Amino acid sequence: MPRVAIFGGSFNPPHVAHQLAALYVLETAPVDALWFVPAYEHAFGKPLVAFEDRLAMCELAASALGARARVSDVERAIGGRSLTLRTVRRLTELHPEHAFSLVIGSDLQGDVSSWYGADELVRTVPFIVVGRAGAPGPGAPPAIAMPEVSSTTVRAALADGKPVDGLVPRPVLDYILRKGLYKAVA
């Protein structure tokens, strides 16, 4: 049974820490593949660029990781606000031949109990926790933490006309610039 890690998020835009987290999971967790799953609509109503743009940027970010990484558009079919449990349920329905797990940042561990259907979610899929800056991952020292990069910081820099080289994968940055994304509002 193929083991697939679900890596969900706004990906507004995807940045190098997303790629590094995905590679870390692929190389260290008991999974055969990782699927980027961009949210159709932010769970808390935060503004996002169009789903199609975020999907395309995720495709560009995932392509650097090889055949084990891909992008799922399942959230488009679900529609509405992104709720992790609904996404896990739908992927399980569509792919009963897969064993899914869920990638989350260590900074979110304490929030899981407040998520929609948290009890069912915890019973349904194992979690793969990846350290984030300021919130190292679990395990024996040295704990791994991804670089301190956030989509919020990237959007703000782009809105101010500042460079984001080294923070965003080059193909993703080329896409952002070509489409004129993130110019007006951070």
PDB file of N, CA and C in Angstrom, residues 120-170:
ATOM      1  N   GLU A 120     -11.464  12.939  15.313  1.00  0.00           N
ATOM      2  CA  GLU A 120     -11.505  12.029  14.167  1.00  0.00           C
ATOM      3  C   GLU A 120     -10.225  12.122  13.347  1.00  0.00           C
ATOM      4  N   LEU A 121      -9.736  13.339  13.155  1.00  0.00           N
ATOM      5  CA  LEU A 121      -8.511  13.536  12.371  1.00  0.00           C
ATOM      6  C   LEU A 121      -7.343  12.785  12.999  1.00  0.00           C
ATOM      7  N   VAL A 122      -7.182  12.915  14.299  1.00  0.00           N
ATOM      8  CA  VAL A 122      -6.076  12.257  15.009  1.00  0.00           C
ATOM      9  C   VAL A 122      -6.209  10.738  14.929  1.00  0.00           C
ATOM     10  N   ARG A 123      -7.435  10.227  14.936  1.00  0.00           N
ATOM     11  CA  ARG A 123      -7.654   8.781  14.809  1.00  0.00           C
ATOM     12  C   ARG A 123      -7.436   8.297  13.377  1.00  0.00           C
ATOM     13  N   THR A 124      -7.638   9.189  12.411  1.00  0.00           N
ATOM     14  CA  THR A 124      -7.635   8.793  11.003  1.00  0.00           C
ATOM     15  C   THR A 124      -6.248   8.732  10.384  1.00  0.00           C
ATOM     16  N   VAL A 125      -5.402   9.720  10.694  1.00  0.00           N
ATOM     17  CA  VAL A 125      -4.078   9.770  10.065  1.00  0.00           C
ATOM     18  C   VAL A 125      -2.989  10.041  11.094  1.00  0.00           C
ATOM     19  N   PRO A 126      -1.835   9.391  10.911  1.00  0.00           N
ATOM     20  CA  PRO A 126      -0.702   9.760  11.753  1.00  0.00           C
ATOM     21  C   PRO A 126      -0.146  11.112  11.295  1.00  0.00           C
ATOM     22  N   PHE A 127       0.424  11.842  12.229  1.00  0.00           N
ATOM     23  CA  PHE A 127       1.006  13.139  11.929  1.00  0.00           C
ATOM     24  C   PHE A 127       2.512  13.011  11.779  1.00  0.00           C
ATOM     25  N   ILE A 128       3.050  13.746  10.834  1.00  0.00           N
ATOM     26  CA  ILE A 128       4.498  13.894  10.687  1.00  0.00           C
ATOM     27  C   ILE A 128       4.782  15.349  11.033  1.00  0.00           C
ATOM     28  N   VAL A 129       5.483  15.565  12.131  1.00  0.00           N
ATOM     29  CA  VAL A 129       5.728  16.921  12.619  1.00  0.00           C
ATOM     30  C   VAL A 129       7.104  17.388  12.159  1.00  0.00           C
ATOM     31  N   VAL A 130       7.109  18.555  11.512  1.00  0.00           N
ATOM     32  CA  VAL A 130       8.349  19.146  11.008  1.00  0.00           C
ATOM     33  C   VAL A 130       8.625  20.423  11.794  1.00  0.00           C
ATOM     34  N   GLY A 131       9.851  20.552  12.294  1.00  0.00           N
ATOM     35  CA  GLY A 131      10.223  21.730  13.073  1.00  0.00           C
ATOM     36  C   GLY A 131      10.201  23.003  12.241  1.00  0.00           C
ATOM     37  N   ARG A 132       9.785  24.070  12.883  1.00  0.00           N
ATOM     38  CA  ARG A 132       9.820  25.398  12.269  1.00  0.00           C
ATOM     39  C   ARG A 132      10.675  26.290  13.150  1.00  0.00           C
ATOM     40  N   ALA A 133      11.198  27.344  12.579  1.00  0.00           N
ATOM     41  CA  ALA A 133      12.025  28.269  13.350  1.00  0.00           C
ATOM     42  C   ALA A 133      11.266  28.708  14.594  1.00  0.00           C
ATOM     43  N   GLY A 134      11.914  28.617  15.739  1.00  0.00           N
ATOM     44  CA  GLY A 134      11.270  28.975  16.995  1.00  0.00           C
ATOM     45  C   GLY A 134      10.467  27.849  17.614  1.00  0.00           C
ATOM     46  N   ALA A 135      10.257  26.775  16.863  1.00  0.00           N
ATOM     47  CA  ALA A 135       9.499  25.624  17.362  1.00  0.00           C
ATOM     48  C   ALA A 135      10.113  24.358  16.776  1.00  0.00           C
ATOM     49  N   PRO A 136      11.289  23.946  17.298  1.00  0.00           N
ATOM     50  CA  PRO A 136      11.967  22.773  16.739  1.00  0.00           C
ATOM     51  C   PRO A 136      11.079  21.537  16.767  1.00  0.00           C
ATOM     52  N   GLY A 137      11.363  20.630  15.869  1.00  0.00           N
ATOM     53  CA  GLY A 137      10.581  19.407  15.767  1.00  0.00           C
ATOM     54  C   GLY A 137      10.849  18.459  16.911  1.00  0.00           C
ATOM     55  N   PRO A 138      10.049  17.404  16.973  1.00  0.00           N
ATOM     56  CA  PRO A 138      10.221  16.421  18.037  1.00  0.00           C
ATOM     57  C   PRO A 138      11.468  15.582  17.803  1.00  0.00           C
ATOM     58  N   GLY A 139      11.832  14.831  18.801  1.00  0.00           N
ATOM     59  CA  GLY A 139      12.947  13.907  18.642  1.00  0.00           C
ATOM     60  C   GLY A 139      14.153  14.333  19.441  1.00  0.00           C
ATOM     61  N   ALA A 140      15.136  13.468  19.396  1.00  0.00           N
ATOM     62  CA  ALA A 140      16.362  13.714  20.147  1.00  0.00           C
ATOM     63  C   ALA A 140      17.123  14.887  19.542  1.00  0.00           C
ATOM     64  N   PRO A 141      17.823  15.636  20.378  1.00  0.00           N
ATOM     65  CA  PRO A 141      18.639  16.721  19.836  1.00  0.00           C
ATOM     66  C   PRO A 141      19.685  16.144  18.891  1.00  0.00           C
ATOM     67  N   PRO A 142      20.075  16.820  17.856  1.00  0.00           N
ATOM     68  CA  PRO A 142      19.587  18.160  17.536  1.00  0.00           C
ATOM     69  C   PRO A 142      18.263  18.085  16.772  1.00  0.00           C
ATOM     70  N   ALA A 143      17.286  18.812  17.234  1.00  0.00           N
ATOM     71  CA  ALA A 143      15.996  18.879  16.544  1.00  0.00           C
ATOM     72  C   ALA A 143      16.167  19.685  15.259  1.00  0.00           C
ATOM     73  N   ILE A 144      15.457  19.286  14.240  1.00  0.00           N
ATOM     74  CA  ILE A 144      15.521  19.960  12.943  1.00  0.00           C
ATOM     75  C   ILE A 144      14.476  21.061  12.905  1.00  0.00           C
ATOM     76  N   ALA A 145      14.867  22.223  12.380  1.00  0.00           N
ATOM     77  CA  ALA A 145      13.916  23.315  12.159  1.00  0.00           C
ATOM     78  C   ALA A 145      14.183  23.891  10.779  1.00  0.00           C
ATOM     79  N   MET A 146      13.125  24.163  10.073  1.00  0.00           N
ATOM     80  CA  MET A 146      13.236  24.764   8.754  1.00  0.00           C
ATOM     81  C   MET A 146      13.671  26.221   8.890  1.00  0.00           C
ATOM     82  N   PRO A 147      14.238  26.781   7.826  1.00  0.00           N
ATOM     83  CA  PRO A 147      14.648  28.191   7.888  1.00  0.00           C
ATOM     84  C   PRO A 147      13.464  29.107   8.175  1.00  0.00           C
ATOM     85  N   GLU A 148      13.762  30.242   8.741  1.00  0.00           N
ATOM     86  CA  GLU A 148      12.717  31.206   9.096  1.00  0.00           C
ATOM     87  C   GLU A 148      12.292  31.987   7.849  1.00  0.00           C
ATOM     88  N   VAL A 149      11.409  31.363   7.096  1.00  0.00           N
ATOM     89  CA  VAL A 149      10.844  31.970   5.897  1.00  0.00           C
ATOM     90  C   VAL A 149       9.336  31.799   6.019  1.00  0.00           C
ATOM     91  N   SER A 150       8.588  32.832   5.688  1.00  0.00           N
ATOM     92  CA  SER A 150       7.134  32.708   5.701  1.00  0.00           C
ATOM     93  C   SER A 150       6.565  33.351   4.446  1.00  0.00           C
ATOM     94  N   SER A 151       5.414  32.857   4.044  1.00  0.00           N
ATOM     95  CA  SER A 151       4.730  33.438   2.896  1.00  0.00           C
ATOM     96  C   SER A 151       4.363  34.888   3.180  1.00  0.00           C
ATOM     97  N   THR A 152       4.037  35.204   4.422  1.00  0.00           N
ATOM     98  CA  THR A 152       3.696  36.576   4.800  1.00  0.00           C
ATOM     99  C   THR A 152       4.867  37.513   4.525  1.00  0.00           C
ATOM    100  N   THR A 153       6.069  37.101   4.933  1.00  0.00           N
ATOM    101  CA  THR A 153       7.266  37.898   4.707  1.00  0.00           C
ATOM    102  C   THR A 153       7.536  38.067   3.218  1.00  0.00           C
ATOM    103  N   VAL A 154       7.373  36.980   2.472  1.00  0.00           N
ATOM    104  CA  VAL A 154       7.602  37.026   1.019  1.00  0.00           C
ATOM    105  C   VAL A 154       6.617  37.989   0.364  1.00  0.00           C
ATOM    106  N   ARG A 155       5.334  37.887   0.714  1.00  0.00           N
ATOM    107  CA  ARG A 155       4.324  38.780   0.130  1.00  0.00           C
ATOM    108  C   ARG A 155       4.615  40.242   0.453  1.00  0.00           C
ATOM    109  N   ALA A 156       4.994  40.516   1.706  1.00  0.00           N
ATOM    110  CA  ALA A 156       5.292  41.898   2.108  1.00  0.00           C
ATOM    111  C   ALA A 156       6.481  42.450   1.325  1.00  0.00           C
ATOM    112  N   ALA A 157       7.522  41.637   1.177  1.00  0.00           N
ATOM    113  CA  ALA A 157       8.695  42.088   0.413  1.00  0.00           C
ATOM    114  C   ALA A 157       8.317  42.359  -1.039  1.00  0.00           C
ATOM    115  N   LEU A 158       7.560  41.474  -1.630  1.00  0.00           N
ATOM    116  CA  LEU A 158       7.148  41.673  -3.024  1.00  0.00           C
ATOM    117  C   LEU A 158       6.287  42.922  -3.168  1.00  0.00           C
ATOM    118  N   ALA A 159       5.376  43.145  -2.225  1.00  0.00           N
ATOM    119  CA  ALA A 159       4.515  44.337  -2.271  1.00  0.00           C
ATOM    120  C   ALA A 159       5.341  45.617  -2.160  1.00  0.00           C
ATOM    121  N   ASP A 160       6.463  45.551  -1.426  1.00  0.00           N
ATOM    122  CA  ASP A 160       7.343  46.712  -1.262  1.00  0.00           C
ATOM    123  C   ASP A 160       8.400  46.811  -2.351  1.00  0.00           C
ATOM    124  N   GLY A 161       8.374  45.877  -3.306  1.00  0.00           N
ATOM    125  CA  GLY A 161       9.362  45.889  -4.382  1.00  0.00           C
ATOM    126  C   GLY A 161      10.748  45.447  -3.953  1.00  0.00           C
ATOM    127  N   LYS A 162      10.829  44.748  -2.830  1.00  0.00           N
ATOM    128  CA  LYS A 162      12.119  44.260  -2.325  1.00  0.00           C
ATOM    129  C   LYS A 162      12.405  42.884  -2.899  1.00  0.00           C
ATOM    130  N   PRO A 163      13.679  42.528  -3.014  1.00  0.00           N
ATOM    131  CA  PRO A 163      14.029  41.210  -3.567  1.00  0.00           C
ATOM    132  C   PRO A 163      13.685  40.079  -2.606  1.00  0.00           C
ATOM    133  N   VAL A 164      13.316  38.942  -3.173  1.00  0.00           N
ATOM    134  CA  VAL A 164      13.035  37.741  -2.384  1.00  0.00           C
ATOM    135  C   VAL A 164      13.902  36.579  -2.854  1.00  0.00           C
ATOM    136  N   ASP A 165      14.990  36.907  -3.539  1.00  0.00           N
ATOM    137  CA  ASP A 165      15.913  35.865  -3.996  1.00  0.00           C
ATOM    138  C   ASP A 165      16.372  35.043  -2.804  1.00  0.00           C
ATOM    139  N   GLY A 166      16.404  33.747  -2.974  1.00  0.00           N
ATOM    140  CA  GLY A 166      16.822  32.855  -1.907  1.00  0.00           C
ATOM    141  C   GLY A 166      15.688  32.451  -0.977  1.00  0.00           C
ATOM    142  N   LEU A 167      14.538  33.114  -1.080  1.00  0.00           N
ATOM    143  CA  LEU A 167      13.397  32.773  -0.237  1.00  0.00           C
ATOM    144  C   LEU A 167      12.338  31.976  -0.994  1.00  0.00           C
ATOM    145  N   VAL A 168      12.317  32.139  -2.288  1.00  0.00           N
ATOM    146  CA  VAL A 168      11.306  31.526  -3.144  1.00  0.00           C
ATOM    147  C   VAL A 168      12.028  30.762  -4.249  1.00  0.00           C
ATOM    148  N   PRO A 169      11.592  29.546  -4.567  1.00  0.00           N
ATOM    149  CA  PRO A 169      12.229  28.826  -5.670  1.00  0.00           C
ATOM    150  C   PRO A 169      12.203  29.679  -6.949  1.00  0.00           C
ATOM    151  N   ARG A 170      13.271  29.648  -7.688  1.00  0.00           N
ATOM    152  CA  ARG A 170      13.397  30.510  -8.873  1.00  0.00           C
ATOM    153  C   ARG A 170      12.209  30.366  -9.832  1.00  0.00           C
TER     154      ARG A 170
END
